[in-house]
């Protein structure tokens, strides 16, 4: 059995090697430099770099002897042309990746890759910018990776979002760019599921990218997604040349396979029934579970509890604040109030508005009280006015 | 085959007859369901919002309060699965009583349903139906409960399979596959019920609806208990004894006819 596994990994190793070689032959965007050199210039040691490559290797569930290969792959990462579109969004995903307190290797790699078009980062503006995207889409037709940030407004024929001097609709750009892409990544919850602008009442008719194209979209949700999931998805595609295994919501399984709750460091307290009742109480000091103060970790598939943020420094639950479920579809509408358990979520349109602004328990207790009053009345009447025998 | 089989009991004189209404199996299922329901509600409320013992014990004491509650909830869910399957079998194939014949919308059933309702609303002033056998009001009420129960089972299994996101389980991939097949419809249905999103169905709506449905079942139980006691008091036929001993009494007149006005 073990032998078989080894053989298959050998095969994979060779495939990766060949793919890296073939990518090496493609023209590099940046001349006379390499990702490694760039990192060393920015003050990282080779050791840091190899550690990082090892972490990405482990994250993609590859054996550790793939680490040097991963390092090689990063050197050719600038061979893949990338077009990054901004739709209806806050640029938080780009910002989170690029403007960390001190630059992380992930963010530097992201800076380094061949971004053919990225409105926040590029120098061009106006007509020139518009020309750039058309040029890139034409030149790298069928080869580029499309990364989209933001939901796609579709109401009024998509006229809620227009870009550039020709007032091209975001909807049309997204469709066109998807059509000729080699792979499509929806970066962040907005482009993966619609996000905040798709929350009720959704005036702009914002939808997920996958709703406007017939091609497979890999969703990398999160608000923002962790930089590791973005770079990891890119490295996966670079190495395998194919799309990763996806879950029911088209999220890569290597990142979104388990719930926050499954790997949470407070899970022992959850099972023991030890809960923080209020922020700052004794339980909070003892690191008890945040379920009663609204943690949505049990419903949320993501790897924050494993990978953490800011180079493994911490993550929300470690810092004492519950998960808000940002990587789940429609989390703005469905996860309920941030600091309250799900059962206290307010209904909005139930029973054509009758149940509005009430919790399940309120509605339920209301029904129960009404029944109780009705039965008490019936019992009283039955007792006072019994039928004549 | 005949549930209205009347056994004459000489000791009680000629005016009362004993009517067999529930077999031992039916009574057993009833009480298993009662216990399971109490456990399901107590543990379910705890799982939704742990309402006791967050703070009272020291650390490092062997207490698995949430874990035990979840265990209990799943165990009674399995018991409900089993009783629900037996009940749906008996509903159609019981040799004792063909329950489904009572819910068919035939003229006879509709009239009987109306009469039983009137009897309740007129505080027993009007009683124009045969109360010796299970009436169609009872049968419809019974069906409502089992629809609610099935709904809880399907939504519960949907939440359960949601955690098996890998698509695999310790007994193979067929298990989550089958659960998805039979329970995935609860997602759009729940979202339709609560309408919480602008862009479509969502698993979170299943959780909320599962919780809400518990209250509807509690309301069902409250009316059920009230009505059975009310019948016992006002009909004077010992209805409450059905679920314990399996039979009730029926008044008959001197000629041996059932006492129907
Ligand atoms: S803090 Fe949240 S994710 Fe962690 S165990 Fe508690 S409920 Fe689960
Ligand atoms: S902990 Fe939860 S809310 Fe925070 S980033 Fe992770 S998935 Fe999103």
XYZ file of C-alpha atoms and ligand atoms in Angstrom:
666
model
C 0.000 0.000 0.000
C 2.736 2.438 1.055
C 4.669 1.714 -2.101
C 1.706 2.587 -4.214
C 1.354 5.942 -2.548
C 5.066 6.646 -3.123
C 4.812 5.753 -6.764
C 1.902 8.089 -7.319
C 3.735 10.938 -5.618
C 6.792 10.256 -7.798
C 4.611 10.603 -10.822
C 3.149 13.828 -9.491
C 6.652 15.108 -8.754
C 7.687 14.494 -12.355
C 4.569 16.134 -13.678
C 5.204 19.215 -11.566
C 8.838 19.323 -12.694
C 7.828 19.198 -16.331
C 5.231 21.865 -15.860
C 7.706 24.190 -14.160
C 10.178 23.596 -17.010
C 7.604 24.430 -19.631
C 6.582 27.573 -17.771
C 10.244 28.609 -17.531
C 10.355 28.810 -21.299
C 7.630 31.440 -21.381
C 8.777 35.049 -21.319
C 9.142 36.557 -17.874
C 7.467 39.866 -17.265
C 10.256 41.154 -15.041
C 13.774 40.855 -16.383
C 17.035 40.314 -14.524
C 15.392 39.354 -11.311
C 13.615 36.459 -9.650
C 11.125 36.074 -6.868
C 13.865 34.839 -4.591
C 16.173 37.752 -5.372
C 13.323 40.177 -4.857
C 12.551 38.677 -1.459
C 16.183 38.838 -0.380
C 16.304 42.463 -1.460
C 13.270 43.105 0.745
C 15.089 41.644 3.730
C 13.925 38.053 3.866
C 16.530 35.337 4.216
C 16.637 32.266 2.011
C 15.707 30.332 5.103
C 12.503 32.387 5.524
C 11.724 31.734 1.906
C 12.212 27.968 2.210
C 10.136 27.900 5.395
C 7.352 29.671 3.568
C 7.613 27.268 0.625
C 7.417 24.398 3.109
C 4.275 25.875 4.672
C 2.536 26.230 1.299
C 3.554 22.657 0.434
C 2.025 21.366 3.645
C -1.083 23.481 3.138
C -1.703 21.871 -0.248
C -1.256 18.475 1.444
C 1.873 17.568 -0.504
C 4.778 15.630 1.065
C 7.668 17.674 2.412
C 10.092 16.575 -0.304
C 8.050 18.779 -2.652
C 9.318 21.888 -0.860
C 12.260 22.595 -3.215
C 9.907 22.104 -6.130
C 7.541 24.656 -4.622
C 10.442 27.093 -4.327
C 11.194 26.546 -8.021
C 7.554 27.050 -8.893
C 7.535 30.424 -7.169
C 10.428 31.482 -9.359
C 8.287 31.049 -12.465
C 5.118 32.491 -10.965
C 5.552 35.645 -13.037
C 5.059 33.605 -16.222
C 1.335 33.333 -15.643
C -0.484 36.405 -16.915
C -3.150 37.559 -14.506
C -6.043 39.924 -15.012
C -7.664 41.198 -11.825
C -11.057 42.860 -12.085
C -12.738 45.088 -9.531
C -16.514 44.813 -9.561
C -18.895 45.986 -6.807
C -16.587 45.782 -3.813
C -14.531 47.700 -1.261
C -11.061 46.653 -2.477
C -10.664 45.057 0.939
C -9.413 41.803 -0.542
C -6.617 43.546 -2.446
C -5.879 45.804 0.490
C -5.710 42.951 2.959
C -3.260 41.151 0.761
C -1.075 44.124 -0.088
C -1.053 46.388 2.905
C -0.179 44.245 5.871
C 1.696 45.956 8.718
C 4.953 44.676 7.352
C 5.024 42.987 3.979
C 4.563 39.242 4.199
C 6.051 36.841 1.709
C 2.551 36.198 0.383
C 1.972 39.864 -0.307
C 5.373 40.321 -1.925
C 4.785 37.313 -4.158
C 1.469 38.829 -5.089
C 3.184 42.089 -5.931
C 5.659 40.203 -8.002
C 3.331 38.155 -10.161
C 2.501 39.298 -13.618
C -0.559 41.417 -12.997
C -1.479 42.572 -16.451
C -4.383 44.599 -15.172
C -5.281 45.616 -11.642
C -7.023 48.936 -11.175
C -5.627 49.600 -7.719
C -2.054 48.758 -8.557
C -1.476 49.800 -12.129
C 0.019 53.130 -13.072
C -2.209 53.615 -16.083
C -5.452 55.538 -15.872
C -8.331 56.575 -18.099
C -8.210 55.629 -21.778
C -4.841 54.027 -21.278
C -6.169 51.699 -18.615
C -9.043 50.660 -20.830
C -6.612 49.943 -23.607
C -4.488 47.892 -21.246
C -7.214 45.447 -20.363
C -8.271 44.982 -23.955
C -4.687 44.472 -24.958
C -4.088 41.934 -22.186
C -7.271 40.032 -22.956
C -6.319 39.892 -26.607
C -2.647 39.059 -26.208
C -3.130 36.310 -23.620
C -6.401 34.978 -24.944
C -7.112 31.593 -23.424
C -3.990 31.747 -21.256
C -4.558 34.292 -18.550
C -5.856 33.684 -15.071
C -8.827 35.851 -14.245
C -9.207 36.961 -10.647
C -12.345 38.875 -9.836
C -13.022 40.872 -6.716
C -16.582 42.026 -6.055
C -20.161 41.088 -6.888
C -21.636 41.685 -10.328
C -24.581 44.131 -10.366
C -27.179 42.892 -12.833
C -30.240 45.070 -12.143
C -31.145 47.595 -14.867
C -29.111 45.534 -17.298
C -26.037 45.938 -15.129
C -25.929 49.732 -15.401
C -25.222 50.162 -11.685
C -21.548 49.536 -12.400
C -19.773 51.153 -15.320
C -16.033 51.486 -15.718
C -13.894 53.846 -17.759
C -14.548 56.543 -20.318
C -16.682 54.317 -22.521
C -18.861 53.454 -19.535
C -18.473 49.755 -20.160
C -20.668 47.755 -17.852
C -18.992 45.643 -15.187
C -21.341 42.853 -16.157
C -20.082 42.871 -19.759
C -16.430 43.110 -18.772
C -16.804 40.189 -16.371
C -18.539 38.079 -18.997
C -16.021 38.885 -21.696
C -12.990 38.357 -19.479
C -14.372 35.026 -18.223
C -14.963 33.795 -21.745
C -11.272 33.834 -22.678
C -9.679 32.930 -19.354
C -7.714 29.743 -18.723
C -8.886 29.695 -15.112
C -11.215 31.895 -13.112
C -10.848 32.630 -9.414
C -13.540 34.546 -7.565
C -11.549 36.257 -4.839
C -13.554 37.157 -1.747
C -17.134 36.540 -0.675
C -18.538 39.274 -2.949
C -17.483 37.712 -6.212
C -17.898 34.179 -4.852
C -21.429 34.638 -3.458
C -22.542 38.232 -4.003
C -21.418 39.543 -0.631
C -22.669 42.604 1.195
C -24.251 44.281 -1.820
C -26.270 41.131 -2.517
C -27.744 41.275 0.991
C -31.418 42.094 1.322
C -32.790 44.206 -0.324
C -30.028 43.939 -2.961
C -30.982 47.071 -4.930
C -28.316 46.585 -7.591
C -29.204 42.944 -8.191
C -25.642 41.922 -7.347
C -24.818 38.268 -7.961
C -21.826 35.958 -7.780
C -19.455 35.809 -10.738
C -20.474 32.203 -11.307
C -23.999 33.418 -12.079
C -22.922 35.406 -15.134
C -20.575 32.932 -16.791
C -21.046 29.343 -17.831
C -17.413 28.542 -17.063
C -16.216 26.943 -13.846
C -15.386 29.541 -11.224
C -13.195 28.625 -8.276
C -14.530 30.454 -5.256
C -12.031 31.722 -2.695
C -14.476 33.361 -0.276
C -13.706 35.270 2.874
C -14.130 38.866 3.909
C -11.302 39.118 3.096
C -9.995 35.652 2.265
C -6.727 34.839 3.951
C -3.717 35.669 1.798
C -2.654 32.029 2.042
C -5.828 30.845 0.390
C -5.360 33.279 -2.499
C -1.689 32.483 -3.062
C -2.321 28.777 -2.400
C -5.032 28.637 -5.063
C -2.659 30.294 -7.503
C 0.216 27.926 -6.640
C -2.093 24.947 -6.974
C -3.039 25.992 -10.466
C 0.574 26.735 -11.327
C 1.731 23.268 -10.251
C -1.138 21.094 -11.356
C -2.223 23.091 -14.377
C -5.753 22.077 -13.493
C -8.498 23.058 -11.087
C -8.461 21.720 -7.516
C -11.119 19.458 -6.011
C -14.061 21.663 -5.102
C -16.805 21.441 -2.510
C -20.529 22.035 -3.105
C -19.943 25.805 -3.227
C -16.967 25.470 -5.602
C -14.454 26.220 -2.877
C -11.096 24.392 -3.058
C -11.349 21.504 -0.650
C -7.750 21.828 0.496
C -8.690 25.149 2.114
C -12.425 24.952 2.855
C -12.876 21.304 3.712
C -13.304 21.641 7.463
C -15.241 23.931 9.718
C -13.608 26.662 11.794
C -15.110 24.811 14.757
C -13.399 21.500 13.854
C -9.895 22.848 14.444
C -10.639 25.599 16.917
C -8.409 25.801 19.977
C -11.471 26.550 22.148
C -13.285 23.420 21.017
C -12.542 21.565 24.267
C -14.452 24.250 26.162
C -17.351 23.931 23.732
C -17.683 20.207 24.375
C -17.286 20.743 28.112
C -20.087 23.301 28.118
C -17.825 26.155 29.217
C -18.920 29.341 27.533
C -18.112 33.030 27.638
C -21.359 34.693 28.763
C -20.223 38.287 28.206
C -17.109 39.761 26.713
C -14.597 40.381 29.476
C -16.038 37.953 32.030
C -14.164 35.194 33.872
C -14.832 32.730 31.069
C -13.366 35.130 28.527
C -10.227 35.393 30.629
C -9.988 31.612 30.775
C -10.329 31.254 27.014
C -13.753 29.609 27.083
C -15.744 28.968 23.915
C -17.375 31.986 22.223
C -20.514 30.180 21.036
C -22.896 32.063 23.339
C -21.487 35.413 22.287
C -22.266 34.597 18.695
C -19.384 32.562 17.263
C -20.475 31.137 13.891
C -17.508 28.761 13.664
C -19.757 25.678 13.784
C -21.381 26.707 10.489
C -18.354 28.039 8.648
C -16.029 26.136 6.369
C -12.588 27.734 6.249
C -9.063 27.188 7.504
C -8.536 30.272 9.702
C -8.234 28.147 12.831
C -5.384 26.240 11.201
C -3.537 28.862 9.164
C -4.306 32.011 11.156
C -3.498 35.489 9.876
C -0.518 37.852 9.782
C 2.058 35.098 9.465
C 0.500 32.813 12.042
C 0.246 35.551 14.662
C -3.404 35.118 15.601
C -6.930 34.830 14.305
C -10.274 36.239 15.473
C -11.248 33.461 17.873
C -7.778 33.403 19.411
C -8.099 37.142 19.947
C -11.393 36.545 21.764
C -13.962 37.391 19.105
C -16.257 34.876 17.458
C -16.168 33.931 13.800
C -18.810 35.835 11.791
C -19.065 33.181 9.080
C -17.620 35.382 6.328
C -16.808 32.571 3.895
C -20.351 31.167 3.711
C -22.902 32.118 1.037
C -25.207 35.009 2.013
C -23.609 35.331 5.417
C -24.808 38.924 5.804
C -28.398 37.778 5.690
C -28.249 34.355 7.243
C -25.721 34.332 10.095
C -27.748 36.665 12.285
C -26.428 39.278 14.665
C -22.675 39.165 15.004
C -22.480 38.870 18.786
C -25.521 36.706 19.333
C -26.172 33.005 18.802
C -27.890 32.012 15.583
C -31.159 31.208 17.309
C -31.546 34.919 18.093
C -31.437 35.841 14.432
C -34.268 38.178 13.527
C -36.772 37.093 10.938
C -37.453 39.643 8.256
C -40.050 38.521 5.807
C -41.558 35.510 7.504
C -45.323 35.139 7.286
C -45.434 38.113 4.899
C -43.842 40.406 7.454
C -45.834 39.311 10.491
C -42.836 37.676 12.095
C -40.570 40.606 11.263
C -37.944 41.578 13.811
C -38.706 38.598 16.031
C -36.515 35.652 16.903
C -37.548 32.033 16.440
C -38.073 31.790 20.199
C -40.240 34.918 20.262
C -42.426 33.701 17.416
C -42.585 30.235 18.968
C -43.394 31.468 22.463
C -46.010 33.759 20.928
C -47.668 30.790 19.281
C -47.465 28.823 22.505
C -48.983 31.636 24.593
C -51.780 32.110 22.061
C -52.517 28.387 22.234
C -52.381 28.462 26.020
C -54.802 31.398 26.215
C -57.167 29.732 23.768
C -57.145 26.451 25.667
C -57.552 28.185 29.025
C -60.593 30.030 27.666
C -62.013 26.782 26.305
C -61.404 24.995 29.600
C -62.965 27.786 31.629
C -66.042 27.922 29.435
C -66.311 24.149 29.543
C -66.212 24.270 33.332
C -68.634 27.161 33.887
C -71.157 26.268 31.265
C -71.206 22.506 31.073
C -73.852 21.123 28.766
C -76.931 19.937 30.545
C -76.836 16.223 31.130
C -58.499 -6.250 11.054
C -61.343 -4.764 13.016
C -60.408 -2.130 15.525
C -63.984 -1.384 16.540
C -64.412 -4.944 17.689
C -66.587 -4.630 20.742
C -66.027 -6.831 23.732
C -69.017 -7.115 26.004
C -68.140 -6.957 29.626
C -70.802 -8.518 31.760
C -69.425 -7.285 35.049
C -70.041 -3.711 34.003
C -73.573 -4.401 33.013
C -74.961 -4.130 29.525
C -74.624 -0.408 29.172
C -70.920 -0.190 28.694
C -68.706 -1.966 26.258
C -64.953 -2.037 25.995
C -63.460 -0.895 22.690
C -59.916 -1.846 21.811
C -58.184 1.148 20.308
C -54.406 0.782 20.534
C -52.299 -2.339 20.296
C -49.361 -2.883 22.592
C -46.961 -1.851 19.802
C -48.827 1.394 19.203
C -48.804 2.248 22.903
C -45.121 1.410 23.187
C -44.300 3.664 20.237
C -46.366 6.441 21.797
C -44.440 6.392 25.074
C -41.060 5.979 23.406
C -41.938 9.062 21.367
C -42.954 10.964 24.507
C -39.653 10.306 26.228
C -37.660 10.981 23.055
C -39.553 14.237 22.536
C -38.799 15.527 26.022
C -35.119 14.663 25.592
C -35.006 16.158 22.095
C -36.474 19.458 23.291
C -34.310 19.713 26.418
C -31.101 18.922 24.547
C -32.099 20.882 21.452
C -32.672 24.051 23.470
C -29.284 23.529 25.096
C -27.535 23.074 21.754
C -29.144 26.229 20.367
C -28.156 28.232 23.424
C -26.493 26.479 26.374
C -28.771 27.579 29.185
C -27.141 25.959 32.194
C -23.778 25.191 33.716
C -21.336 27.385 31.899
C -19.620 28.519 35.014
C -20.549 26.411 37.979
C -17.778 23.835 37.931
C -14.045 24.287 38.114
C -11.831 23.739 35.131
C -10.387 20.311 34.569
C -13.415 18.518 35.895
C -14.623 15.696 33.705
C -17.689 17.374 32.342
C -18.769 16.989 28.781
C -21.998 18.907 29.074
C -22.340 20.029 25.469
C -20.940 16.778 24.140
C -23.482 14.747 26.150
C -26.324 16.994 25.080
C -25.395 16.565 21.439
C -25.015 12.823 21.944
C -28.460 12.639 23.544
C -29.991 14.719 20.777
C -28.601 12.427 18.084
C -29.603 9.277 19.932
C -33.238 10.361 20.272
C -33.117 11.421 16.620
C -32.188 7.847 15.721
C -34.992 6.523 17.932
C -37.397 8.848 16.131
C -36.066 7.573 12.806
C -36.912 4.029 13.834
C -40.359 4.780 15.266
C -41.190 6.966 12.262
C -40.408 4.099 9.900
C -42.509 1.654 11.940
C -45.381 4.130 12.198
C -45.431 4.848 8.479
C -45.482 1.114 7.832
C -48.367 0.577 10.260
C -50.184 3.573 8.812
C -50.774 1.639 5.607
C -50.353 -2.005 6.490
C -51.505 -2.400 10.075
C -53.865 -5.335 10.466
C -55.412 -3.580 13.438
C -56.466 -0.323 11.889
C -56.096 1.179 8.412
C -55.342 4.715 9.523
C -54.988 6.179 6.056
C -58.634 5.409 5.248
C -59.536 8.105 7.784
C -57.650 10.946 6.141
C -58.898 10.441 2.612
C -61.077 13.445 1.748
C -64.266 11.440 1.338
C -67.639 12.957 2.135
C -67.984 10.741 5.191
C -64.617 11.786 6.567
C -65.180 15.481 5.936
C -68.536 15.407 7.703
C -67.036 13.510 10.609
C -64.153 15.951 10.832
C -66.610 18.835 10.957
C -68.738 17.147 13.589
C -65.789 16.470 15.877
C -64.671 20.089 15.521
C -68.192 21.281 16.326
C -68.271 19.023 19.350
C -65.140 20.723 20.665
C -66.383 24.227 19.868
C -69.860 23.742 21.310
C -68.303 22.405 24.486
C -69.812 18.975 23.905
C -73.345 20.276 23.354
C -73.449 18.630 19.975
C -72.066 15.141 19.471
C -73.153 13.542 16.248
C -70.463 11.035 15.444
C -69.348 7.628 16.533
C -66.701 8.218 19.187
C -65.934 4.554 19.684
C -63.396 4.345 16.883
C -60.628 6.696 15.900
C -62.308 9.656 14.197
C -60.952 11.544 11.216
C -60.155 14.616 13.320
C -57.807 12.485 15.371
C -56.327 10.939 12.254
C -55.641 14.308 10.634
C -54.113 15.598 13.865
C -51.977 12.464 14.036
C -50.812 13.025 10.462
C -49.865 16.628 11.196
C -47.625 15.402 13.994
C -45.918 12.861 11.790
C -45.362 15.390 9.038
C -43.757 17.706 11.603
C -41.670 14.834 12.911
C -40.536 13.833 9.420
C -39.691 17.468 8.738
C -37.519 17.559 11.879
C -35.805 14.354 10.802
C -35.084 15.596 7.283
C -33.827 19.006 8.414
C -31.819 17.372 11.202
C -30.177 14.958 8.780
C -29.457 17.852 6.414
C -27.558 19.651 9.186
C -25.805 16.406 10.016
C -24.632 15.776 6.457
C -23.544 19.406 6.164
C -20.718 18.522 8.537
C -19.620 15.670 6.255
C -18.438 18.214 3.708
C -15.633 15.974 2.512
C -18.285 13.802 0.897
C -16.929 10.809 2.758
C -17.705 9.114 6.049
C -16.376 6.273 8.145
C -18.868 3.921 6.531
C -18.266 5.083 2.980
C -19.247 7.775 0.524
C -22.696 6.304 -0.077
C -23.908 7.562 3.296
C -23.476 11.332 2.757
C -24.533 10.827 -0.859
C -27.787 9.226 0.229
C -28.428 11.859 2.893
C -27.942 14.604 0.330
C -30.289 12.840 -2.013
C -33.105 12.661 0.526
C -32.594 15.909 2.454
C -31.233 18.559 0.073
C -34.746 19.709 -0.812
C -35.092 21.057 2.732
C -32.701 23.931 1.875
C -34.792 25.727 -0.784
C -37.935 24.823 1.126
C -36.652 26.383 4.372
C -35.462 29.471 2.534
C -38.864 29.764 0.930
C -40.434 29.556 4.397
C -38.336 32.254 6.018
C -37.195 34.218 2.951
C -33.963 35.423 4.485
C -31.831 35.927 1.416
C -32.087 37.976 -1.729
C -30.094 35.519 -3.795
C -31.412 32.063 -2.972
C -31.451 29.052 -0.693
C -29.177 28.739 2.281
C -28.339 26.007 4.761
C -28.594 28.464 7.664
C -32.330 28.778 7.017
C -32.624 25.037 7.687
C -31.211 25.564 11.198
C -33.604 28.412 11.963
C -36.603 26.505 10.616
C -35.584 23.388 12.579
C -35.606 25.520 15.731
C -38.914 27.192 14.842
C -40.544 23.851 14.070
C -39.755 22.705 17.598
C -42.144 25.370 18.900
C -44.855 24.203 16.542
C -44.415 20.665 17.849
C -44.623 21.956 21.429
C -47.860 23.736 20.536
C -49.075 20.492 18.983
C -48.261 18.586 22.171
C -50.002 21.126 24.395
C -53.236 20.911 22.419
C -52.963 17.132 22.174
C -52.713 16.671 25.942
C -55.453 19.216 26.597
C -57.818 17.643 24.104
C -57.328 14.098 25.360
C -58.027 15.227 28.936
C -61.019 17.284 27.782
C -62.464 14.290 25.959
C -61.997 12.136 29.026
C -63.772 14.633 31.269
C -66.667 15.546 28.996
C -67.304 12.387 27.037
C -67.043 10.175 30.103
C -65.722 7.318 28.007
C -62.311 6.965 29.588
C -60.375 8.139 26.500
C -57.212 8.853 28.465
C -56.966 5.149 29.272
C -56.463 4.237 25.611
C -52.789 5.062 25.634
C -52.205 3.108 28.855
C -54.453 0.052 28.678
C -55.282 0.127 24.997
C -59.059 0.466 25.309
C -61.843 2.900 26.187
C -65.491 2.494 27.064
C -68.496 3.147 24.975
C -72.041 3.799 26.202
C -74.726 1.804 24.464
C -78.456 1.938 24.928
C -80.727 -0.880 25.984
C -80.978 -2.268 22.461
C -77.252 -2.522 22.126
C -76.904 0.498 19.788
C -74.120 2.944 20.202
C -75.146 6.106 21.955
C -75.193 8.576 19.068
C -77.630 11.450 19.097
S -15.069 29.564 19.751
Fe -16.414 29.199 17.966
S -15.266 27.868 16.594
Fe -14.276 27.791 18.604
S -15.201 26.014 19.659
Fe -16.393 27.815 20.241
S -18.074 27.888 18.756
Fe -16.500 26.528 17.900
S -12.690 33.356 11.532
Fe -14.656 33.227 10.430
S -15.259 35.366 10.054
Fe -13.063 35.369 10.570
S -12.029 35.278 8.574
Fe -12.256 33.156 9.323
S -14.175 32.447 8.400
Fe -14.172 34.667 8.228
